[in-house]
Amino acid sequence: MENETLLLKRIQEGDREAQHELYTRLAGQAMAVAMRFVANTEAARDILQEAFVKVFTHIDSFNGRGEGTLRAWVMRIVSNESINWMKQEKRLTVINIDEEPDTTEEPFEEPPDIAGVSPDVLQQLIEQLPEGYRTVFTLFVFEQKSHKEIANLLGIRENSSASQFFHAKKMLKNMINKYKSTHHR
């Protein structure tokens, strides 16, 4: 398997087989990214298709700076397309709040114990989060965006992003604990 730089060069020269190779390499991971946002297989497939259309439309202007940058660029396009889809479908509901998240209940909350929970189950639990929670959680944890970046991206206040994330973590922890108590006796 050739490296990204050579593959990118071939794609930019118009090599259709190289385009297919890039799609084959990244489609599974890109689908997983889309599913983290929309939790709907058909919608994720549509997003994937739109994302790769954008990738191949704009790939001539992409300037790779080493191994992994092309993959990161494609995944960023998938994330953006997922958010755009949610906005267009009016499925993204993130409530703006004026106060800071209430973190006084559990100030030093331990992360959930995910030992014995498969990645697939964890993904299914994340997909069950309300869309606003899931979107902020995904952007913060998987896309490594700051709350300021998330706020700008979603058109919400920064403290709303922090609050959504706090509640998403709390809900996910409860879901994990419930799953473990019913499946690991």
XYZ file of N, CA and C in Angstrom:
555
model
N 0.850 -1.169 0.000
C 0.000 0.000 0.000
C 0.903 1.242 0.000
N 0.656 2.122 -0.962
C 1.502 3.311 -1.066
C 1.133 4.349 -0.014
N 2.053 5.272 0.235
C 1.787 6.282 1.251
C 0.842 7.356 0.714
N 0.347 8.191 1.629
C -0.634 9.221 1.274
C -0.108 10.211 0.248
N 1.163 10.567 0.354
C 1.732 11.572 -0.544
C 1.681 11.103 -1.987
N 2.068 9.843 -2.206
C 2.015 9.298 -3.571
C 0.578 9.138 -4.045
N -0.278 8.682 -3.156
C -1.686 8.523 -3.513
C -2.289 9.880 -3.864
N -2.018 10.891 -3.070
C -2.525 12.243 -3.337
C -2.041 12.743 -4.697
N -0.777 12.534 -4.978
C -0.210 12.974 -6.263
C -0.949 12.312 -7.424
N -1.190 11.010 -7.308
C -1.912 10.283 -8.366
C -3.331 10.813 -8.530
N -4.000 11.092 -7.403
C -5.372 11.615 -7.469
C -5.367 12.982 -8.141
N -4.429 13.837 -7.760
C -4.367 15.181 -8.332
C -4.002 15.161 -9.814
N -3.423 14.055 -10.265
C -3.124 13.882 -11.692
C -4.313 13.278 -12.441
N -5.409 13.020 -11.732
C -6.624 12.526 -12.372
C -6.770 11.016 -12.412
N -5.989 10.288 -11.657
C -6.028 8.826 -11.640
C -7.270 8.341 -10.882
N -8.222 7.785 -11.617
C -9.489 7.323 -11.021
C -9.267 6.129 -10.086
N -8.309 5.274 -10.398
C -8.022 4.144 -9.510
C -7.498 4.638 -8.162
N -6.730 5.705 -8.177
C -6.222 6.284 -6.928
C -7.374 6.867 -6.111
N -8.358 7.481 -6.787
C -9.542 7.980 -6.082
C -10.277 6.829 -5.406
N -10.433 5.757 -6.142
C -11.113 4.582 -5.589
C -10.326 4.015 -4.406
N -9.006 3.995 -4.516
C -8.180 3.485 -3.420
C -8.342 4.351 -2.164
N -8.364 5.675 -2.344
C -8.555 6.565 -1.196
C -9.912 6.306 -0.556
N -10.936 6.179 -1.382
C -12.271 5.909 -0.855
C -12.283 4.585 -0.093
N -11.703 3.562 -0.662
C -11.665 2.243 -0.025
C -10.927 2.304 1.309
N -9.816 3.021 1.336
C -9.028 3.148 2.564
C -9.789 3.853 3.686
N -10.546 4.897 3.333
C -11.094 5.777 4.354
C -12.603 5.676 4.577
N -13.310 4.957 3.724
C -14.776 4.933 3.820
C -15.270 4.388 5.163
N -14.657 3.339 5.670
C -15.098 2.771 6.950
C -14.931 3.742 8.102
N -13.778 4.353 8.175
C -13.527 5.329 9.236
C -14.427 6.553 9.061
N -14.613 6.988 7.824
C -15.473 8.145 7.562
C -16.927 7.839 7.933
N -17.357 6.627 7.656
C -18.717 6.219 8.032
C -18.873 6.248 9.551
N -17.864 5.779 10.268
C -17.904 5.797 11.732
C -17.999 7.231 12.253
N -17.263 8.145 11.629
C -17.326 9.557 12.030
C -18.734 10.094 11.812
N -19.304 9.840 10.652
C -20.665 10.315 10.357
C -21.687 9.709 11.323
N -21.522 8.424 11.631
C -22.457 7.760 12.550
C -22.372 8.326 13.959
N -21.205 8.792 14.363
C -21.095 9.411 15.685
C -21.964 10.655 15.772
N -22.151 11.322 14.653
C -22.966 12.528 14.645
C -24.449 12.227 14.442
N -24.782 11.418 13.450
C -26.186 11.298 13.055
C -26.889 10.039 13.531
N -26.168 8.995 13.870
C -26.758 7.747 14.384
C -27.872 7.215 13.490
N -27.716 7.387 12.178
C -28.702 6.920 11.207
C -27.906 6.456 9.988
N -27.968 5.169 9.693
C -27.130 4.587 8.646
C -27.373 5.222 7.281
N -28.628 5.401 6.904
C -28.928 5.988 5.588
C -28.419 7.416 5.495
N -28.639 8.205 6.547
C -28.150 9.586 6.559
C -26.626 9.606 6.512
N -25.997 8.705 7.253
C -24.527 8.644 7.263
C -23.996 8.294 5.876
N -24.673 7.397 5.163
C -24.254 7.070 3.790
C -24.367 8.280 2.878
N -25.465 9.035 3.018
C -25.635 10.260 2.225
C -24.530 11.266 2.542
N -24.222 11.412 3.823
C -23.166 12.328 4.255
C -21.829 11.890 3.678
N -21.563 10.599 3.739
C -20.319 10.050 3.207
C -20.189 10.365 1.720
N -21.265 10.181 0.986
C -21.253 10.465 -0.448
C -20.968 11.949 -0.699
N -21.672 12.824 0.006
C -21.456 14.268 -0.154
C -20.041 14.657 0.238
N -19.534 14.068 1.296
C -18.188 14.393 1.754
C -17.151 14.009 0.700
N -17.275 12.824 0.124
C -16.292 12.413 -0.872
C -16.429 13.201 -2.173
N -17.626 13.650 -2.497
C -17.781 14.547 -3.649
C -16.970 15.822 -3.388
N -17.095 16.370 -2.172
C -16.319 17.565 -1.819
C -14.827 17.279 -1.827
N -14.439 16.138 -1.291
C -13.023 15.776 -1.272
C -12.467 15.797 -2.688
N -13.132 15.101 -3.606
C -12.588 14.985 -4.951
C -12.754 16.276 -5.757
N -13.716 17.109 -5.388
C -13.887 18.411 -6.046
C -12.780 19.375 -5.639
N -12.350 19.294 -4.381
C -11.387 20.265 -3.853
C -9.986 19.695 -3.632
N -9.758 18.474 -4.056
C -8.473 17.840 -3.751
C -7.295 18.521 -4.450
N -7.551 19.184 -5.572
C -6.455 19.880 -6.257
C -5.879 21.015 -5.413
N -6.720 21.574 -4.539
C -6.241 22.681 -3.701
C -5.674 22.187 -2.367
N -5.770 20.874 -2.113
C -5.233 20.328 -0.857
C -3.727 20.200 -0.970
N -3.052 20.680 0.047
C -1.599 20.631 0.084
C -1.188 19.769 1.271
N -1.006 18.489 1.052
C -0.636 17.580 2.130
C 0.717 17.925 2.730
N 0.801 17.813 4.028
C 2.059 18.128 4.723
C 2.580 16.898 5.466
N 2.476 15.782 4.833
C 2.990 14.568 5.452
C 1.913 13.517 5.642
N 2.371 12.369 6.056
C 1.495 11.210 6.258
C 0.429 11.530 7.311
N -0.813 11.227 6.995
C -1.913 11.422 7.933
C -2.700 12.699 7.695
N -2.134 13.653 6.969
C -2.848 14.919 6.782
C -4.025 14.776 5.822
N -3.895 13.941 4.814
C -4.996 13.719 3.877
C -6.163 13.056 4.606
N -5.860 12.031 5.396
C -6.910 11.357 6.174
C -7.592 12.348 7.115
N -6.802 13.165 7.805
C -7.369 14.147 8.736
C -8.264 15.145 7.995
N -7.839 15.571 6.818
C -8.629 16.506 6.009
C -9.962 15.876 5.594
N -9.919 14.634 5.151
C -11.150 13.937 4.756
C -12.098 13.808 5.953
N -11.570 13.436 7.111
C -12.419 13.270 8.298
C -13.024 14.605 8.745
N -12.276 15.690 8.582
C -12.808 17.012 8.917
C -13.967 17.364 7.976
N -13.834 17.020 6.711
C -14.922 17.256 5.750
C -16.147 16.435 6.135
N -15.941 15.179 6.531
C -17.061 14.329 6.962
C -17.744 14.934 8.193
N -16.966 15.401 9.145
C -17.534 16.040 10.344
C -18.359 17.257 9.962
N -17.808 18.105 9.116
C -18.516 19.312 8.697
C -19.792 18.977 7.926
N -19.709 17.987 7.058
C -20.900 17.567 6.307
C -21.964 17.006 7.252
N -21.537 16.297 8.282
C -22.484 15.748 9.269
C -23.207 16.874 9.993
N -22.469 17.865 10.415
C -23.075 19.005 11.109
C -23.989 19.772 10.166
N -23.559 19.971 8.934
C -24.414 20.656 7.948
C -25.706 19.886 7.723
N -25.616 18.563 7.631
C -26.814 17.745 7.440
C -27.777 17.928 8.614
N -27.218 17.895 9.825
C -28.062 18.040 11.015
C -28.728 19.409 11.045
N -28.014 20.453 10.647
C -28.600 21.793 10.603
C -29.700 21.868 9.545
N -29.423 21.321 8.357
C -30.403 21.353 7.268
C -31.661 20.574 7.623
N -31.483 19.461 8.289
C -32.628 18.634 8.666
C -33.289 19.137 9.954
N -32.756 20.218 10.483
C -33.250 20.805 11.734
C -33.273 19.759 12.849
N -32.235 18.939 12.852
C -32.127 17.880 13.851
C -31.152 18.242 14.953
N -30.463 19.344 14.756
C -29.483 19.758 15.748
C -30.146 20.730 16.706
N -30.401 20.253 17.900
C -30.993 21.113 18.913
C -30.056 21.171 20.098
N -29.358 22.280 20.171
C -28.478 22.542 21.290
C -29.018 23.797 21.943
N -29.355 23.694 23.189
C -29.984 24.804 23.884
C -28.920 25.747 24.418
N -29.073 27.029 24.088
C -28.182 28.040 24.641
C -28.589 28.323 26.069
N -27.623 28.366 26.943
C -27.906 28.694 28.339
C -26.995 29.835 28.760
N -27.387 30.538 29.786
C -26.606 31.684 30.240
C -25.724 31.349 31.425
N -25.990 30.249 32.095
C -25.205 29.935 33.287
C -24.140 28.900 32.974
N -23.198 28.793 33.878
C -22.154 27.783 33.760
C -22.765 26.409 34.037
N -22.161 25.344 33.516
C -22.685 24.018 33.820
C -22.623 23.751 35.318
N -23.637 23.055 35.800
C -23.692 22.738 37.225
C -22.806 21.537 37.491
N -21.592 21.820 37.920
C -20.650 20.739 38.193
C -20.470 20.543 39.696
N -21.337 21.156 40.476
C -21.175 21.077 41.921
C -21.599 19.730 42.493
N -22.431 18.995 41.745
C -22.916 17.717 42.267
C -21.778 16.716 42.458
N -20.918 16.596 41.471
C -19.817 15.640 41.516
C -18.548 16.347 41.037
N -17.906 17.132 41.903
C -16.798 17.950 41.446
C -15.600 17.160 40.937
N -15.343 15.984 41.473
C -14.207 15.186 41.020
C -14.705 13.863 40.468
N -15.670 13.949 39.591
C -16.310 12.768 39.034
C -15.300 11.884 38.312
N -15.321 10.615 38.681
C -14.462 9.634 38.026
C -15.042 9.312 36.652
N -14.181 9.075 35.658
C -14.706 8.654 34.365
C -15.344 7.278 34.497
N -16.255 6.950 33.598
C -16.901 5.642 33.690
C -15.899 4.523 33.468
N -16.123 3.412 34.134
C -15.292 2.234 33.952
C -15.807 1.497 32.723
N -15.057 1.559 31.631
C -15.516 0.932 30.391
C -14.900 -0.447 30.170
N -14.200 -0.958 31.173
C -13.629 -2.307 31.065
C -14.772 -3.291 30.836
N -14.634 -4.116 29.837
C -15.657 -5.100 29.535
C -16.752 -4.582 28.616
N -16.655 -3.320 28.189
C -17.631 -2.755 27.259
C -16.924 -2.636 25.909
N -17.442 -3.344 24.921
C -16.786 -3.347 23.607
C -16.920 -1.979 22.943
N -16.011 -1.662 22.028
C -16.120 -0.393 21.297
C -17.457 -0.257 20.560
N -17.976 -1.374 20.031
C -19.266 -1.320 19.328
C -20.398 -0.956 20.276
N -20.398 -1.535 21.466
C -21.427 -1.211 22.454
C -21.286 0.241 22.892
N -20.068 0.660 23.115
C -19.832 2.054 23.504
C -20.352 3.000 22.423
N -20.108 2.673 21.160
C -20.614 3.482 20.051
C -22.143 3.504 20.062
N -22.768 2.359 20.311
C -24.235 2.304 20.367
C -24.778 3.171 21.499
N -24.099 3.174 22.626
C -24.532 3.999 23.755
C -24.383 5.486 23.419
N -23.293 5.850 22.769
C -23.101 7.244 22.361
C -24.204 7.661 21.388
N -24.565 6.756 20.483
C -25.626 7.048 19.517
C -26.976 7.280 20.189
N -27.162 6.771 21.400
C -28.427 6.950 22.125
C -28.520 8.299 22.838
N -27.416 9.029 22.912
C -27.459 10.349 23.540
C -28.345 11.278 22.711
N -29.036 12.219 23.355
C -29.781 13.216 22.577
C -28.830 13.918 21.598
N -29.355 14.349 20.453
C -28.484 14.858 19.389
C -27.570 15.986 19.824
N -28.076 16.930 20.577
C -27.233 18.042 21.025
C -26.086 17.556 21.893
N -26.391 16.678 22.836
C -25.354 16.102 23.694
C -24.344 15.331 22.855
N -24.875 14.469 21.960
C -24.007 13.614 21.147
C -23.096 14.461 20.250
N -23.637 15.534 19.689
C -22.855 16.375 18.792
C -21.708 17.049 19.538
N -22.020 17.665 20.671
C -20.982 18.336 21.451
C -19.971 17.318 21.972
N -20.452 16.177 22.468
C -19.567 15.121 22.971
C -18.611 14.660 21.866
N -19.153 14.412 20.690
C -18.349 13.941 19.561
C -17.309 14.978 19.157
N -17.731 16.231 19.067
C -16.790 17.280 18.678
C -15.688 17.446 19.711
N -16.034 17.358 20.995
C -15.048 17.563 22.046
C -14.112 16.364 22.187
N -14.683 15.160 22.247
C -13.882 13.961 22.517
C -13.170 13.435 21.273
N -13.918 13.257 20.192
C -13.339 12.612 19.013
C -12.664 13.596 18.066
N -13.251 14.779 17.924
C -12.686 15.776 17.016
C -11.710 16.703 17.729
N -11.646 16.597 19.058
C -10.736 17.370 19.904
C -10.863 18.876 19.688
N -12.107 19.323 19.578
C -12.397 20.752 19.457
C -12.565 21.336 20.857
N -12.203 22.602 21.011
C -12.414 23.288 22.281
C -13.878 23.721 22.354
N -14.337 24.075 23.544
C -15.717 24.542 23.668
C -15.923 25.836 22.882
N -14.896 26.638 22.766
C -14.982 27.864 21.969
C -15.180 27.511 20.494
N -14.404 26.540 20.002
C -14.546 26.108 18.603
C -15.921 25.483 18.358
N -16.385 24.675 19.293
C -17.700 24.044 19.165
C -18.786 25.116 19.129
N -18.677 26.091 20.016
C -19.665 27.175 20.061
C -19.723 27.900 18.720
N -18.564 28.214 18.159
C -18.529 28.888 16.860
C -19.109 28.016 15.754
N -18.786 26.754 15.782
C -19.244 25.817 14.761
C -20.757 25.627 14.795
N -21.313 25.547 16.007
C -22.744 25.265 16.152
C -23.600 26.518 16.348
N -22.963 27.659 16.504
C -23.713 28.891 16.705
C -24.354 28.969 18.082
N -23.642 28.511 19.094
C -24.132 28.543 20.473
C -23.106 29.253 21.342
N -23.451 29.447 22.595
C -22.500 30.047 23.533
C -21.507 28.988 24.016
N -20.338 29.452 24.396
C -19.288 28.548 24.857
C -19.735 27.778 26.100
N -20.400 28.461 27.038
C -20.830 27.753 28.247
C -21.966 26.775 27.947
N -22.686 26.984 26.855
C -23.700 26.002 26.448
C -23.023 24.717 25.990
N -21.915 24.858 25.277
C -21.159 23.693 24.843
C -20.644 22.925 26.059
N -20.080 23.659 27.016
C -19.555 23.012 28.226
C -20.667 22.303 28.993
N -21.820 22.930 29.072
C -22.949 22.326 29.784
C -23.443 21.067 29.071
N -23.580 21.145 27.743
C -24.020 19.980 26.966
C -23.041 18.824 27.149
N -21.747 19.145 27.151
C -20.730 18.111 27.321
C -20.824 17.493 28.709
N -20.968 18.317 29.726
C -21.081 17.831 31.096
C -22.267 16.870 31.234
N -23.419 17.272 30.693
C -24.612 16.425 30.789
C -24.484 15.162 29.937
N -23.811 15.276 28.784
C -23.594 14.097 27.941
C -22.721 13.072 28.667
N -21.639 13.553 29.318
C -20.759 12.643 30.072
C -21.529 11.951 31.187
N -22.316 12.726 31.897
C -23.087 12.177 33.017
C -24.087 11.120 32.519
N -24.789 11.437 31.435
C -25.765 10.504 30.875
C -25.073 9.247 30.360
N -23.952 9.427 29.676
C -23.224 8.278 29.129
C -22.697 7.397 30.252
N -22.199 8.002 31.315
C -21.710 7.228 32.456
C -22.844 6.383 33.039
N -24.023 6.969 33.185
C -25.180 6.220 33.698
C -25.558 5.076 32.758
N -25.518 5.339 31.459
C -25.847 4.303 30.478
C -24.830 3.155 30.533
N -23.558 3.492 30.682
C -22.505 2.471 30.774
C -22.702 1.638 32.037
N -22.949 2.298 33.151
C -23.168 1.578 34.410
C -24.386 0.670 34.324
N -25.451 1.154 33.689
C -26.663 0.342 33.529
C -26.371 -0.865 32.628
N -25.659 -0.628 31.534
C -25.296 -1.718 30.633
C -24.477 -2.780 31.374
N -23.466 -2.316 32.103
C -22.595 -3.264 32.820
C -23.373 -4.038 33.886
N -24.306 -3.388 34.553
C -25.058 -4.093 35.593
C -26.011 -5.138 35.014
N -26.472 -4.948 33.773
C -27.392 -5.912 33.177
C -26.689 -6.967 32.313
N -25.442 -6.706 31.907
C -24.744 -7.626 31.016
C -23.511 -8.297 31.615
N -23.130 -7.905 32.803
C -21.908 -8.470 33.401
C -22.180 -8.890 34.839
N -22.865 -9.959 34.978
C -23.162 -10.445 36.341
C -22.317 -11.610 36.684
